[in-house]
DNA sequence: TACTTGTTTGAGGG
DNA sequence: CCCTCAAACAAGTA
């Protein structure tokens, strides 16, 4: 998604698919179904003088229309359940704010609402929720301990940025070893990655190892 | 390099 | 449109 890496609170301009707001120490979920007015079937074609083929054609159309309507209803129900489950898992976020996000994976939600991960994946892409702390894509609530938002590239990018910043501030006489960086990363943003990964990111940034950076005087 | 874990995507059924 | 399944893909790890 273009611009995905530019900030946490991007889409003020999208209209959310679902709202969450506090009420009485609890949270209420409200679906936005503005764009789906009440749909219903109109059985206008069922006339006895119609030909067999026409009746057949009509009833097939009716059938397909009716499952479309059912699908839309089901979608609403599923979206509601997913949202409910997210609120359950990320309650501290809804109560206190963005830095209280807990690690969460699709499978957690999938198991909770008894559905397949792939369904959860599809439901949570391109859907937005309005919360007391802003509007977020549903994907925002999933982070497997590493990335802060967008699943792939963004996570490692922001970790790289942080590494660069830390090395920039280090004492030239006492450069930060990868292991130390690893510790700091954990303290500062709660990211838990292996020392080896830190080394990989550092190399990617064209920063030499701590022993090479050490200055003698 | 190969294994593991997590997410996405294409096919197929309703 | 909904859903699942399996296979592909991506990232970290050893």
Coordinates of N, CA, C and O in Angstrom, one line a residue, chain A residues 16-149:
Chain A
X16 N -14.6 4.5 8.0 CA -14.4 3.2 8.6 C -15.5 2.3 8.4 O -16.7 2.7 8.1
X17 N -15.2 1.0 8.4 CA -16.2 0.0 8.2 C -16.9 -0.4 9.6 O -18.0 -1.0 9.6
X18 N -16.2 -0.1 10.7 CA -16.7 -0.4 12.0 C -16.2 0.6 13.0 O -15.1 1.2 12.9
X19 N -17.0 0.9 14.0 CA -16.6 1.8 15.1 C -16.5 1.0 16.4 O -17.3 0.1 16.6
X20 N -15.5 1.5 17.2 CA -15.5 1.0 18.6 C -15.4 2.2 19.5 O -14.6 3.1 19.3
X21 N -16.3 2.3 20.4 CA -16.2 3.3 21.4 C -16.6 2.9 22.8 O -17.3 1.9 23.0
X22 N -16.0 3.6 23.8 CA -16.2 3.2 25.2 C -17.6 3.5 25.7 O -18.1 4.5 25.2
X23 N -18.1 2.7 26.5 CA -19.4 3.0 27.1 C -19.4 2.2 28.4 O -19.4 1.0 28.5
X24 N -19.5 3.0 29.5 CA -19.7 2.3 30.8 C -18.5 1.4 31.2 O -18.8 0.3 31.7
X25 N -17.3 1.7 30.9 CA -16.2 0.9 31.2 C -16.1 -0.4 30.3 O -15.3 -1.2 30.5
X26 N -17.0 -0.4 29.3 CA -16.9 -1.5 28.3 C -16.8 -0.9 26.9 O -16.7 0.3 26.8
X27 N -16.7 -1.7 25.9 CA -16.6 -1.2 24.6 C -17.7 -1.7 23.7 O -18.1 -2.8 23.8
X28 N -18.2 -0.8 22.9 CA -19.3 -1.1 22.0 C -18.9 -1.1 20.6 O -18.1 -0.3 20.2
X29 N -19.3 -2.1 19.8 CA -18.9 -2.2 18.4 C -20.1 -1.9 17.6 O -21.2 -2.4 17.8
X30 N -19.9 -1.0 16.6 CA -21.0 -0.6 15.7 C -20.5 -0.8 14.3 O -19.5 -0.2 13.9
X31 N -21.3 -1.5 13.5 CA -20.9 -1.7 12.1 C -21.5 -0.5 11.3 O -22.5 0.0 11.6
X32 N -20.7 -0.1 10.4 CA -21.1 0.9 9.4 C -21.7 0.3 8.2 O -21.0 -0.1 7.3
X33 N -23.0 0.2 8.1 CA -23.6 -0.4 6.9 C -24.3 0.7 6.1 O -25.3 0.4 5.4
X34 N -23.8 1.9 6.1 CA -24.4 2.9 5.3 C -24.5 2.6 3.8 O -25.5 2.9 3.2
X35 N -23.5 1.9 3.3 CA -23.5 1.7 1.9 C -24.3 0.4 1.5 O -24.3 0.0 0.3
X36 N -24.8 -0.3 2.5 CA -25.7 -1.4 2.1 C -27.1 -1.2 2.7 O -27.4 -1.6 3.8
X37 N -27.9 -0.5 1.9 CA -29.3 -0.3 2.3 C -30.0 -1.7 2.4 O -29.5 -2.7 1.9
X38 N -31.1 -1.7 3.0 CA -31.9 -3.0 3.0 C -32.1 -3.6 1.7 O -32.7 -2.9 0.8
X39 N -31.7 -4.8 1.6 CA -31.9 -5.5 0.3 C -33.0 -6.6 0.5 O -33.0 -7.2 1.5
X40 N -33.9 -6.7 -0.5 CA -34.8 -7.8 -0.4 C -35.2 -8.2 -1.8 O -35.1 -7.5 -2.7
X41 N -35.7 -9.4 -1.8 CA -36.1 -10.0 -3.1 C -37.5 -9.6 -3.5 O -38.4 -9.5 -2.6
X42 N -37.7 -9.5 -4.8 CA -39.1 -9.2 -5.2 C -39.5 -10.2 -6.2 O -38.9 -10.4 -7.3
X43 N -40.5 -11.0 -5.9 CA -40.8 -12.1 -6.6 C -41.7 -11.8 -7.8 O -42.7 -12.5 -8.0
X44 N -41.4 -10.8 -8.6 CA -42.3 -10.3 -9.6 C -42.5 -11.3 -10.8 O -43.5 -11.2 -11.5
X45 N -41.6 -12.2 -11.0 CA -41.6 -12.9 -12.2 C -42.4 -14.2 -12.1 O -42.5 -15.0 -13.1
X46 N -42.9 -14.5 -11.0 CA -43.5 -15.9 -10.9 C -44.9 -15.9 -11.4 O -45.8 -16.2 -10.7
X47 N -45.0 -15.8 -12.7 CA -46.3 -15.8 -13.3 C -46.6 -17.2 -13.9 O -45.7 -17.7 -14.6
X48 N -47.8 -17.7 -13.8 CA -48.0 -19.0 -14.3 C -47.9 -19.1 -15.9 O -47.7 -20.2 -16.4
X49 N -48.1 -18.0 -16.6 CA -48.0 -18.1 -18.0 C -46.6 -18.1 -18.6 O -46.5 -18.1 -19.8
X50 N -45.7 -17.9 -17.7 CA -44.3 -17.9 -18.2 C -43.9 -19.2 -18.7 O -44.4 -20.2 -18.2
X51 N -42.9 -19.2 -19.7 CA -42.5 -20.5 -20.2 C -41.6 -21.2 -19.1 O -41.1 -20.6 -18.2
X52 N -41.4 -22.5 -19.4 CA -40.6 -23.3 -18.4 C -39.2 -22.7 -18.3 O -38.6 -22.6 -17.2
X53 N -38.7 -22.3 -19.5 CA -37.3 -21.8 -19.5 C -37.2 -20.5 -18.7 O -36.3 -20.2 -18.0
X54 N -38.3 -19.7 -18.9 CA -38.3 -18.4 -18.2 C -38.3 -18.6 -16.7 O -37.6 -17.9 -16.0
X55 N -39.2 -19.5 -16.3 CA -39.3 -19.8 -14.9 C -38.0 -20.3 -14.3 O -37.5 -19.9 -13.3
X56 N -37.4 -21.2 -15.1 CA -36.1 -21.7 -14.7 C -35.1 -20.6 -14.5 O -34.4 -20.5 -13.5
X57 N -35.0 -19.8 -15.6 CA -34.1 -18.7 -15.6 C -34.3 -17.8 -14.4 O -33.4 -17.4 -13.6
X58 N -35.6 -17.5 -14.2 CA -35.9 -16.6 -13.1 C -35.5 -17.2 -11.7 O -34.9 -16.5 -10.9
X59 N -35.8 -18.5 -11.6 CA -35.5 -19.0 -10.3 C -34.0 -19.2 -10.0 O -33.6 -19.0 -8.9
X60 N -33.3 -19.4 -11.1 CA -31.8 -19.4 -10.9 C -31.3 -18.0 -10.5 O -30.5 -17.9 -9.6
X61 N -31.9 -17.0 -11.1 CA -31.5 -15.6 -10.7 C -31.8 -15.3 -9.3 O -31.1 -14.7 -8.5
X62 N -33.0 -15.8 -8.9 CA -33.5 -15.6 -7.6 C -32.5 -16.3 -6.6 O -32.1 -15.7 -5.6
X63 N -32.2 -17.5 -6.9 CA -31.3 -18.2 -6.0 C -30.0 -17.5 -5.8 O -29.5 -17.3 -4.7
X64 N -29.4 -17.0 -6.9 CA -28.1 -16.4 -6.8 C -28.2 -15.1 -6.1 O -27.3 -14.7 -5.3
X65 N -29.3 -14.4 -6.3 CA -29.5 -13.1 -5.6 C -29.6 -13.4 -4.1 O -29.1 -12.7 -3.2
X66 N -30.3 -14.5 -3.8 CA -30.5 -14.7 -2.3 C -29.3 -15.1 -1.6 O -29.1 -14.8 -0.5
X67 N -28.4 -15.8 -2.3 CA -27.2 -16.1 -1.6 C -26.3 -14.9 -1.5 O -25.5 -14.8 -0.6
X68 N -26.4 -14.0 -2.4 CA -25.6 -12.7 -2.3 C -26.0 -12.0 -1.1 O -25.2 -11.5 -0.3
X69 N -27.4 -11.9 -0.9 CA -27.8 -11.2 0.3 C -27.4 -11.9 1.6 O -26.9 -11.3 2.5
X70 N -27.5 -13.2 1.5 CA -27.1 -14.0 2.7 C -25.6 -13.7 3.0 O -25.2 -13.6 4.1
X71 N -24.8 -13.7 1.9 CA -23.4 -13.5 2.1 C -23.1 -12.1 2.8 O -22.3 -12.0 3.6
X72 N -23.8 -11.1 2.3 CA -23.6 -9.8 2.9 C -23.9 -9.8 4.4 O -23.2 -9.2 5.2
X73 N -25.0 -10.5 4.7 CA -25.3 -10.6 6.2 C -24.2 -11.3 6.9 O -23.9 -10.9 8.0
X74 N -23.8 -12.4 6.3 CA -22.8 -13.2 7.0 C -21.5 -12.4 7.2 O -20.8 -12.5 8.2
X75 N -21.2 -11.6 6.1 CA -20.0 -10.8 6.2 C -20.1 -9.8 7.4 O -19.1 -9.7 8.2
X76 N -21.2 -9.2 7.6 CA -21.4 -8.3 8.7 C -21.2 -9.1 10.0 O -20.5 -8.6 10.9
X77 N -21.8 -10.3 10.1 CA -21.6 -11.0 11.4 C -20.2 -11.4 11.6 O -19.7 -11.2 12.7
X78 N -19.5 -11.8 10.6 CA -18.1 -12.2 10.8 C -17.2 -11.0 11.1 O -16.4 -11.1 12.1
X79 N -17.5 -9.9 10.5 CA -16.7 -8.7 10.8 C -16.9 -8.3 12.2 O -16.0 -7.9 13.0
X80 N -18.1 -8.4 12.7 CA -18.5 -8.1 14.1 C -17.7 -9.0 15.0 O -17.1 -8.5 16.0
X81 N -17.7 -10.3 14.7 CA -17.0 -11.2 15.6 C -15.5 -11.0 15.6 O -14.9 -11.0 16.7
X82 N -15.0 -10.7 14.5 CA -13.5 -10.4 14.4 C -13.2 -9.2 15.3 O -12.3 -9.2 16.1
X83 N -14.0 -8.2 15.1 CA -13.8 -6.9 15.9 C -13.9 -7.2 17.4 O -13.1 -6.7 18.2
X84 N -14.9 -7.9 17.7 CA -15.2 -8.2 19.1 C -13.9 -9.0 19.7 O -13.5 -8.7 20.8
X85 N -13.4 -9.9 18.9 CA -12.3 -10.6 19.4 C -11.0 -9.8 19.5 O -10.2 -9.9 20.4
X86 N -10.9 -8.9 18.5 CA -9.7 -8.0 18.6 C -9.8 -7.1 19.9 O -8.8 -6.9 20.6
X87 N -10.9 -6.6 20.1 CA -11.1 -5.8 21.4 C -10.7 -6.6 22.6 O -10.1 -6.1 23.5
X88 N -11.1 -7.9 22.6 CA -10.8 -8.7 23.7 C -9.3 -8.9 23.9 O -8.8 -8.7 25.0
X89 N -8.6 -9.2 22.8 CA -7.2 -9.4 22.9 C -6.4 -8.1 23.1 O -5.4 -8.1 23.7
X90 N -6.9 -7.0 22.5 CA -6.1 -5.8 22.6 C -6.8 -4.7 23.5 O -6.7 -3.5 23.3
X91 N -7.4 -5.2 24.5 CA -8.1 -4.3 25.4 C -7.3 -3.2 25.9 O -7.7 -2.0 25.9
X92 N -6.0 -3.4 26.4 CA -5.2 -2.3 26.9 C -5.0 -1.2 25.8 O -5.0 0.0 26.2
X93 N -5.0 -1.6 24.6 CA -4.9 -0.6 23.5 C -6.1 0.3 23.5 O -6.0 1.5 23.5
X94 N -7.3 -0.3 23.6 CA -8.5 0.5 23.5 C -8.6 1.4 24.8 O -9.2 2.5 24.7
X95 N -8.1 0.9 25.9 CA -8.2 1.6 27.1 C -7.2 2.7 27.2 O -7.5 3.8 27.6
X96 N -6.0 2.4 26.8 CA -4.9 3.3 27.1 C -4.2 4.0 25.9 O -3.7 5.1 26.0
X97 N -4.1 3.2 24.8 CA -3.5 3.9 23.7 C -2.5 3.0 22.9 O -2.2 1.9 23.2
X98 N -1.9 3.7 21.9 CA -1.2 3.0 20.9 C 0.0 2.2 21.4 O 0.3 1.1 20.8
X99 N 0.7 2.6 22.4 CA 1.9 1.9 22.8 C 1.5 0.7 23.7 O 2.4 0.0 24.2
X100 N 0.3 0.4 23.9 CA -0.1 -0.8 24.7 C -0.5 -2.0 23.8 O -1.1 -2.9 24.3
X101 N -0.1 -1.9 22.5 CA -0.5 -3.0 21.6 C 0.3 -4.3 22.0 O 1.5 -4.3 22.2
X102 N -0.5 -5.4 22.1 CA 0.2 -6.6 22.4 C 0.4 -7.4 21.1 O -0.3 -7.2 20.1
X103 N 1.4 -8.3 21.2 CA 1.5 -9.2 20.0 C 0.3 -10.0 19.8 O -0.3 -10.5 20.7
X104 N -0.1 -10.1 18.5 CA -1.3 -10.8 18.2 C -1.1 -11.4 16.8 O -0.6 -10.7 15.9
X105 N -1.6 -12.6 16.6 CA -1.5 -13.2 15.2 C -2.9 -13.6 14.7 O -3.8 -13.8 15.5
X106 N -3.0 -13.8 13.5 CA -4.3 -14.1 12.9 C -4.8 -15.4 13.5 O -6.0 -15.5 13.7
X107 N -4.0 -16.3 13.8 CA -4.4 -17.6 14.4 C -5.2 -17.4 15.7 O -6.1 -18.1 16.0
X108 N -4.7 -16.4 16.5 CA -5.3 -16.2 17.8 C -6.8 -15.9 17.6 O -7.7 -16.4 18.2
X109 N -7.0 -14.9 16.6 CA -8.4 -14.5 16.3 C -9.2 -15.7 15.7 O -10.3 -15.9 16.0
X110 N -8.5 -16.3 14.7 CA -9.2 -17.4 14.0 C -9.7 -18.4 15.0 O -10.8 -18.9 14.9
X111 N -8.8 -18.8 15.9 CA -9.3 -19.8 16.9 C -10.4 -19.3 17.7 O -11.3 -20.0 18.0
X112 N -10.3 -18.1 18.1 CA -11.3 -17.5 19.0 C -12.7 -17.5 18.4 O -13.6 -17.8 19.1
X113 N -12.7 -17.2 17.2 CA -14.0 -17.1 16.5 C -14.3 -18.3 15.7 O -15.3 -18.4 14.9
X114 N -13.5 -19.3 15.8 CA -13.6 -20.6 15.1 C -13.8 -20.4 13.6 O -14.7 -20.8 13.0
X115 N -12.7 -19.8 13.1 CA -12.7 -19.6 11.6 C -11.3 -19.8 11.1 O -10.3 -19.9 11.9
X116 N -11.1 -19.8 9.8 CA -9.8 -20.1 9.3 C -8.9 -18.8 9.2 O -9.5 -17.7 9.0
X117 N -7.6 -19.0 9.4 CA -6.7 -17.8 9.4 C -6.9 -17.0 8.1 O -6.9 -15.8 8.0
X118 N -7.0 -17.8 7.0 CA -7.1 -17.1 5.7 C -8.3 -16.2 5.6 O -8.3 -15.2 5.0
X119 N -9.4 -16.6 6.3 CA -10.6 -15.8 6.3 C -10.3 -14.5 7.1 O -10.7 -13.4 6.7
X120 N -9.7 -14.7 8.2 CA -9.3 -13.5 9.0 C -8.4 -12.6 8.3 O -8.6 -11.4 8.3
X121 N -7.5 -13.2 7.6 CA -6.6 -12.4 6.8 C -7.3 -11.5 5.8 O -7.1 -10.3 5.6
X122 N -8.3 -12.2 5.1 CA -9.0 -11.5 4.0 C -9.9 -10.4 4.6 O -10.1 -9.3 4.1
X123 N -10.5 -10.7 5.8 CA -11.4 -9.8 6.4 C -10.7 -8.5 6.9 O -11.2 -7.4 6.9
X124 N -9.5 -8.7 7.4 CA -8.8 -7.6 8.0 C -8.0 -6.7 7.1 O -7.5 -5.7 7.5
X125 N -7.9 -7.1 5.8 CA -7.2 -6.2 4.9 C -8.3 -5.3 4.3 O -9.4 -5.7 3.9
X126 N -7.8 -4.1 4.1 CA -8.7 -3.0 3.6 C -10.0 -2.8 4.3 O -11.0 -2.4 3.7
X127 N -9.9 -3.0 5.6 CA -11.1 -2.6 6.4 C -10.5 -1.7 7.6 O -9.5 -2.0 8.1
X128 N -11.3 -0.7 7.9 CA -10.8 0.2 8.9 C -11.8 0.4 10.1 O -13.0 0.2 9.9
X129 N -11.2 0.6 11.2 CA -12.0 0.7 12.4 C -11.7 2.1 13.0 O -10.6 2.6 13.1
X130 N -12.7 2.7 13.5 CA -12.6 4.0 14.2 C -12.6 3.7 15.7 O -13.5 3.1 16.2
X131 N -11.5 4.1 16.4 CA -11.4 3.9 17.8 C -11.2 5.2 18.5 O -10.9 6.2 17.9
X132 N -11.2 5.2 19.8 CA -10.9 6.5 20.6 C -9.6 7.0 20.3 O -9.3 8.2 20.5
X133 N -8.7 6.2 19.7 CA -7.3 6.6 19.5 C -7.0 6.8 18.0 O -5.9 7.0 17.6
X134 N -8.0 6.8 17.2 CA -7.8 7.1 15.8 C -8.4 6.0 14.9 O -9.0 5.1 15.4
X135 N -8.2 6.1 13.6 CA -8.7 5.2 12.7 C -7.5 4.3 12.2 O -6.5 4.8 11.9
X136 N -7.8 3.0 12.3 CA -6.7 2.1 11.9 C -7.2 1.0 11.0 O -8.4 0.6 11.1
X137 N -6.3 0.5 10.1 CA -6.7 -0.7 9.4 C -6.7 -1.9 10.3 O -5.9 -1.9 11.3
X138 N -7.5 -2.8 10.1 CA -7.6 -3.9 11.1 C -6.3 -4.7 11.2 O -6.0 -5.2 12.2
X139 N -5.6 -4.7 10.1 CA -4.2 -5.3 10.1 C -3.3 -4.8 11.1 O -2.4 -5.4 11.6
X140 N -3.6 -3.5 11.5 CA -2.7 -2.8 12.5 C -2.6 -3.5 13.8 O -1.6 -3.5 14.5
X141 N -3.7 -4.3 14.1 CA -3.7 -4.9 15.5 C -2.9 -6.2 15.5 O -2.8 -6.8 16.6
X142 N -2.4 -6.6 14.4 CA -1.6 -7.8 14.4 C -0.1 -7.5 14.3 O 0.3 -6.9 13.3
X143 N 0.6 -8.0 15.2 CA 2.1 -7.9 15.1 C 2.7 -9.0 15.8 O 2.5 -9.2 17.0
X144 N 3.5 -9.8 15.1 CA 4.1 -10.9 15.7 C 5.4 -10.5 16.4 O 6.5 -10.9 16.1
X145 N 5.2 -9.6 17.4 CA 6.3 -9.2 18.3 C 7.4 -8.4 17.6 O 8.1 -7.6 18.3
X146 N 7.5 -8.5 16.3 CA 8.5 -7.7 15.7 C 8.0 -6.4 15.1 O 8.2 -5.3 15.6
X147 N 7.3 -6.5 14.0 CA 6.8 -5.3 13.4 C 5.8 -4.5 14.2 O 5.1 -5.1 15.0
X148 N 5.7 -3.2 13.9 CA 4.8 -2.4 14.6 C 3.5 -2.3 13.9 O 2.4 -2.1 14.4
X149 N 3.5 -2.4 12.6 CA 2.3 -2.4 11.9 C 2.2 -3.3 10.7 O 1.8 -4.5 10.8

